[in-house]
C-alpha cells in the first residue's frame, strides 16, 4: 500500500490551468508543479502565460504556455489537444479563468451580464466538456472548477448579481458532471475561494467604492484577513491526486469562516 505522501504526489500526471498566468491560477500552477505534475499554463495573455511557464521551468518543473480564449469552443478543444500532443495525456483540468463585475441589477447592461456568464460559466462547461472527452478515452481524470463563496451567499455590500449567479451555476454544474461522469472514472469537484488578495480584487478595491468596502469585508471574516493565494494551494493538490479518488461532486470552501455566520 502506498504511503499517504505517495498518494498526495502528482508525479507522472499532466495538468492544465486556465487563467493560469496570474493570481489564483498562477498559484495553482506553482502548487501542481511542486507536487510533481507537468503543467500547461493557459491564458488569453500569451506573454504572461509564457512568463509564468518560464518561472516554473526555472524552478525545476516542466511547463508550457498555451494561449486560449476559453469562451471559444475551437480554442478550448485545441488547448486539450496541445496538452495531449505534448505529454500523451491530460490527467488534471483546472478550470479557473473568470471575471468579477459590480453592477446594480436595475441598470446593468445585458452585455455586461453576458460577459460574466460567458467567462464564468459557459467557459467552464466548454473546458470541462473537452477535458471530459479526453479523460473518458483515458479511463481516468480529475476536473477542478473554480467557484466562489459567492456561489453560497449573496455578498454585501457590493451588488454583483451576475457574478453570484455565474458561480452558483459552476457549483451545480460541478455536481451534475460529477454524477454523470462517475461511471467514467472522472472526478469533478470545485474550490470556492473567499476574498483573496489578487490583481483582480486589487483592481476592484482601487476605486472609491472599493476602498470603502474593504473594512466591511474584513469585519465579516472571522479570521480577520483576506486569503492569500497560498491558502488555496493545498486544496488543488488534494483534488488533483490519487488521495481524493473517492471525492466527487464536492466543493471546498476556503473563506476564513465567512460563510459560518
Short mmCIF file of C-alpha atoms in Angstrom, two decimals:
data_model
loop_
_atom_site.label_atom_id
_atom_site.label_comp_id
_atom_site.label_asym_id
_atom_site.label_seq_id
_atom_site.Cartn_x
_atom_site.Cartn_y
_atom_site.Cartn_z
CA UNK A 1 0.00 0.00 0.00
CA UNK A 2 1.26 3.49 -0.85
CA UNK A 3 2.05 5.93 1.94
CA UNK A 4 -0.16 8.98 2.37
CA UNK A 5 2.56 11.24 0.95
CA UNK A 6 2.90 9.00 -2.11
CA UNK A 7 -0.85 9.30 -2.66
CA UNK A 8 -0.59 13.10 -2.50
CA UNK A 9 2.17 13.07 -5.13
CA UNK A 10 1.31 14.20 -8.65
CA UNK A 11 4.35 12.61 -10.28
CA UNK A 12 3.52 11.40 -13.78
CA UNK A 13 0.35 13.50 -14.01
CA UNK A 14 -0.36 16.18 -16.58
CA UNK A 15 -2.42 19.28 -15.92
CA UNK A 16 -3.79 22.42 -17.48
CA UNK A 17 -4.85 25.52 -15.58
CA UNK A 18 -6.99 28.17 -17.28
CA UNK A 19 -6.39 31.72 -16.13
CA UNK A 20 -3.05 30.29 -15.05
CA UNK A 21 -0.79 33.26 -15.76
CA UNK A 22 -1.52 35.23 -12.61
CA UNK A 23 -3.40 35.33 -9.32
CA UNK A 24 -5.09 32.17 -8.08
CA UNK A 25 -4.39 30.33 -11.32
CA UNK A 26 -0.67 31.02 -11.10
CA UNK A 27 -0.65 29.77 -7.51
CA UNK A 28 -2.39 26.59 -8.68
CA UNK A 29 0.26 26.09 -11.39
CA UNK A 30 3.04 26.50 -8.84
CA UNK A 31 1.43 24.04 -6.43
CA UNK A 32 0.80 21.39 -9.08
CA UNK A 33 4.37 21.61 -10.39
CA UNK A 34 5.80 21.43 -6.87
CA UNK A 35 3.72 18.28 -6.29
CA UNK A 36 5.22 16.69 -9.42
CA UNK A 37 2.79 17.40 -12.26
CA UNK A 38 3.60 18.71 -15.71
CA UNK A 39 1.55 21.87 -16.17
CA UNK A 40 0.16 23.83 -19.12
CA UNK A 41 -0.29 27.47 -18.18
CA UNK A 42 -3.37 28.54 -20.14
CA UNK A 43 -4.29 32.19 -20.51
CA UNK A 44 -5.64 34.63 -23.09
CA UNK A 45 -2.48 36.69 -22.47
CA UNK A 46 0.28 34.56 -24.02
CA UNK A 47 3.12 36.79 -22.83
CA UNK A 48 2.03 36.45 -19.21
CA UNK A 49 1.48 32.71 -19.62
CA UNK A 50 4.98 32.31 -21.05
CA UNK A 51 6.43 34.32 -18.18
CA UNK A 52 4.73 32.04 -15.64
CA UNK A 53 5.75 28.88 -17.53
CA UNK A 54 9.37 30.04 -17.72
CA UNK A 55 9.39 30.68 -13.96
CA UNK A 56 8.05 27.17 -13.33
CA UNK A 57 10.75 25.68 -15.56
CA UNK A 58 13.44 27.76 -13.86
CA UNK A 59 12.27 26.29 -10.55
CA UNK A 60 12.81 22.76 -11.83
CA UNK A 61 9.35 21.99 -13.15
CA UNK A 62 8.03 21.07 -16.59
CA UNK A 63 5.59 23.54 -18.10
CA UNK A 64 4.29 25.02 -21.33
CA UNK A 65 2.23 28.11 -22.14
CA UNK A 66 -0.92 27.99 -24.27
CA UNK A 67 -2.94 30.99 -25.44
CA UNK A 68 -6.63 30.16 -25.28
CA UNK A 69 -9.87 32.11 -25.33
CA UNK A 70 -11.88 29.77 -23.13
CA UNK A 71 -15.18 31.21 -24.40
CA UNK A 72 -14.43 29.84 -27.90
CA UNK A 73 -15.08 26.11 -28.33
CA UNK A 74 -12.48 25.59 -31.07
CA UNK A 75 -9.83 27.26 -28.90
CA UNK A 76 -10.73 25.06 -25.95
CA UNK A 77 -10.55 21.85 -27.97
CA UNK A 78 -7.19 22.92 -29.39
CA UNK A 79 -5.99 23.58 -25.82
CA UNK A 80 -6.70 19.98 -24.81
CA UNK A 81 -5.15 18.60 -28.00
CA UNK A 82 -1.99 20.62 -27.40
CA UNK A 83 -1.53 19.14 -23.92
CA UNK A 84 -2.14 15.59 -25.15
CA UNK A 85 0.21 16.02 -28.12
CA UNK A 86 2.90 17.33 -25.78
CA UNK A 87 2.62 14.83 -22.92
CA UNK A 88 0.41 12.00 -24.14
CA UNK A 89 -2.44 12.55 -21.68
CA UNK A 90 -4.43 15.07 -19.68
CA UNK A 91 -4.93 13.91 -16.11
CA UNK A 92 -5.95 17.16 -14.42
CA UNK A 93 -8.08 20.03 -15.72
CA UNK A 94 -8.29 23.12 -13.52
CA UNK A 95 -10.91 25.47 -14.93
CA UNK A 96 -10.14 28.72 -13.19
CA UNK A 97 -10.45 31.65 -15.63
CA UNK A 98 -13.08 34.16 -14.57
CA UNK A 99 -14.08 37.78 -14.18
CA UNK A 100 -15.68 39.89 -11.45
CA UNK A 101 -18.06 42.80 -12.03
CA UNK A 102 -20.02 45.10 -9.73
CA UNK A 103 -23.26 46.42 -11.23
CA UNK A 104 -26.70 47.33 -9.90
CA UNK A 105 -29.23 44.86 -11.30
CA UNK A 106 -31.77 47.57 -12.22
CA UNK A 107 -29.35 49.42 -14.50
CA UNK A 108 -26.97 46.67 -15.59
CA UNK A 109 -26.36 46.41 -19.32
CA UNK A 110 -27.28 42.96 -20.63
CA UNK A 111 -23.93 42.69 -22.42
CA UNK A 112 -22.19 43.00 -19.05
CA UNK A 113 -24.36 40.17 -17.77
CA UNK A 114 -23.46 38.04 -20.79
CA UNK A 115 -19.73 38.82 -20.42
CA UNK A 116 -19.72 37.50 -16.85
CA UNK A 117 -21.83 34.41 -17.58
CA UNK A 118 -19.85 33.62 -20.72
CA UNK A 119 -16.48 33.54 -18.99
CA UNK A 120 -17.51 32.33 -15.54
CA UNK A 121 -19.99 29.61 -16.51
CA UNK A 122 -20.17 28.89 -20.25
CA UNK A 123 -16.39 28.58 -20.48
CA UNK A 124 -16.27 26.22 -17.50
CA UNK A 125 -18.66 23.92 -19.37
CA UNK A 126 -16.67 24.13 -22.61
CA UNK A 127 -13.42 23.31 -20.81
CA UNK A 128 -14.91 20.51 -18.73
CA UNK A 129 -16.56 19.01 -21.82
CA UNK A 130 -13.31 18.97 -23.82
CA UNK A 131 -11.37 17.62 -20.87
CA UNK A 132 -14.04 15.02 -20.18
CA UNK A 133 -13.87 13.66 -23.74
CA UNK A 134 -10.13 13.08 -23.35
CA UNK A 135 -10.46 11.66 -19.84
CA UNK A 136 -13.17 9.24 -20.94
CA UNK A 137 -10.76 7.90 -23.55
CA UNK A 138 -8.04 7.55 -20.88
CA UNK A 139 -10.39 6.00 -18.33
CA UNK A 140 -9.42 8.46 -15.59
CA UNK A 141 -9.28 12.16 -14.83
CA UNK A 142 -9.66 14.97 -12.32
CA UNK A 143 -11.56 18.17 -13.12
CA UNK A 144 -11.42 21.06 -10.66
CA UNK A 145 -13.59 24.13 -11.21
CA UNK A 146 -13.12 27.47 -9.50
CA UNK A 147 -16.42 28.52 -7.94
CA UNK A 148 -16.56 31.10 -5.12
CA UNK A 149 -18.04 31.69 -1.70
CA UNK A 150 -20.40 33.88 -3.79
CA UNK A 151 -21.91 30.60 -5.01
CA UNK A 152 -23.14 30.05 -1.46
CA UNK A 153 -24.21 33.57 -0.40
CA UNK A 154 -25.29 36.97 -1.73
CA UNK A 155 -22.32 39.17 -0.94
CA UNK A 156 -22.72 42.55 0.70
CA UNK A 157 -22.39 45.48 0.38
CA UNK A 158 -21.42 45.24 -3.32
CA UNK A 159 -24.03 44.43 -5.95
CA UNK A 160 -22.82 41.59 -8.19
CA UNK A 161 -25.81 39.51 -9.22
CA UNK A 162 -24.18 38.27 -12.44
CA UNK A 163 -21.06 37.07 -10.63
CA UNK A 164 -23.08 35.40 -7.87
CA UNK A 165 -25.35 33.66 -10.37
CA UNK A 166 -22.44 32.50 -12.52
CA UNK A 167 -20.59 30.99 -9.58
CA UNK A 168 -23.73 29.30 -8.25
CA UNK A 169 -24.03 27.80 -11.71
CA UNK A 170 -20.47 26.50 -11.51
CA UNK A 171 -21.29 24.79 -8.23
CA UNK A 172 -24.28 22.92 -9.61
CA UNK A 173 -22.63 22.21 -12.95
CA UNK A 174 -19.81 20.58 -10.99
CA UNK A 175 -22.26 18.36 -9.10
CA UNK A 176 -24.12 17.46 -12.27
CA UNK A 177 -20.96 16.46 -14.14
CA UNK A 178 -19.71 14.53 -11.12
CA UNK A 179 -22.85 12.39 -11.13
CA UNK A 180 -22.85 11.93 -14.91
CA UNK A 181 -19.16 11.11 -15.25
CA UNK A 182 -18.56 8.99 -12.15
CA UNK A 183 -19.01 5.78 -14.21
CA UNK A 184 -16.20 7.06 -16.47
CA UNK A 185 -13.81 7.31 -13.51
CA UNK A 186 -13.72 11.10 -13.80
CA UNK A 187 -13.89 13.08 -10.55
CA UNK A 188 -15.34 16.59 -10.80
CA UNK A 189 -15.02 18.96 -7.84
CA UNK A 190 -14.84 22.67 -7.12
CA UNK A 191 -12.97 25.11 -4.92
CA UNK A 192 -14.79 28.17 -3.55
CA UNK A 193 -12.35 30.90 -2.52
CA UNK A 194 -13.39 33.76 -0.30
CA UNK A 195 -11.98 37.25 -0.68
CA UNK A 196 -8.43 36.68 -1.92
CA UNK A 197 -5.55 39.09 -2.46
CA UNK A 198 -5.12 39.02 -6.24
CA UNK A 199 -4.68 41.60 -9.00
CA UNK A 200 -8.35 41.13 -9.93
CA UNK A 201 -9.51 42.06 -6.43
CA UNK A 202 -6.91 44.83 -6.14
CA UNK A 203 -8.34 46.50 -9.25
CA UNK A 204 -11.85 46.34 -7.80
CA UNK A 205 -10.68 47.76 -4.49
CA UNK A 206 -8.76 50.60 -6.15
CA UNK A 207 -11.96 52.50 -6.90
CA UNK A 208 -13.51 54.86 -4.31
CA UNK A 209 -16.38 52.39 -3.92
CA UNK A 210 -13.94 49.53 -3.44
CA UNK A 211 -11.86 51.34 -0.85
CA UNK A 212 -14.96 51.80 1.28
CA UNK A 213 -15.77 48.08 1.06
CA UNK A 214 -12.57 46.52 2.36
CA UNK A 215 -13.20 47.34 6.05
CA UNK A 216 -16.73 45.95 5.70
CA UNK A 217 -15.38 42.72 4.20
CA UNK A 218 -12.81 42.29 6.94
CA UNK A 219 -15.45 42.83 9.64
CA UNK A 220 -17.33 39.78 8.34
CA UNK A 221 -14.35 37.43 8.05
CA UNK A 222 -13.94 35.56 11.36
CA UNK A 223 -10.21 35.10 10.70
CA UNK A 224 -9.88 38.85 10.23
CA UNK A 225 -7.98 38.86 6.93
CA UNK A 226 -8.34 38.17 3.23
CA UNK A 227 -6.98 34.90 1.85
CA UNK A 228 -3.55 34.68 0.31
CA UNK A 229 -3.27 32.64 -2.88
CA UNK A 230 -1.10 30.21 -0.92
CA UNK A 231 -4.12 29.42 1.27
CA UNK A 232 -5.76 27.78 -1.76
CA UNK A 233 -2.89 25.61 -2.96
CA UNK A 234 -3.42 22.63 -0.68
CA UNK A 235 -6.95 22.10 -1.94
CA UNK A 236 -5.98 21.93 -5.60
CA UNK A 237 -3.18 19.42 -4.91
CA UNK A 238 -5.56 17.29 -2.84
CA UNK A 239 -8.29 17.25 -5.50
CA UNK A 240 -5.77 16.59 -8.29
CA UNK A 241 -4.21 13.50 -6.74
CA UNK A 242 -4.88 9.85 -6.07
CA UNK A 243 -5.60 10.68 -2.45
CA UNK A 244 -9.01 12.12 -3.46
CA UNK A 245 -10.10 9.35 -5.84
CA UNK A 246 -13.34 8.81 -3.86
CA UNK A 247 -14.18 12.54 -3.78
CA UNK A 248 -16.51 13.84 -6.49
CA UNK A 249 -19.27 16.43 -6.60
CA UNK A 250 -17.75 18.20 -3.61
CA UNK A 251 -16.85 21.82 -3.00
CA UNK A 252 -14.04 23.02 -0.76
CA UNK A 253 -14.93 26.40 0.74
CA UNK A 254 -11.84 28.44 1.67
CA UNK A 255 -13.18 31.69 3.07
CA UNK A 256 -11.68 32.24 6.52
CA UNK A 257 -15.03 31.30 8.04
CA UNK A 258 -17.02 33.97 6.19
CA UNK A 259 -19.95 31.67 5.42
CA UNK A 260 -20.07 30.40 9.01
CA UNK A 261 -22.04 33.36 10.29
#
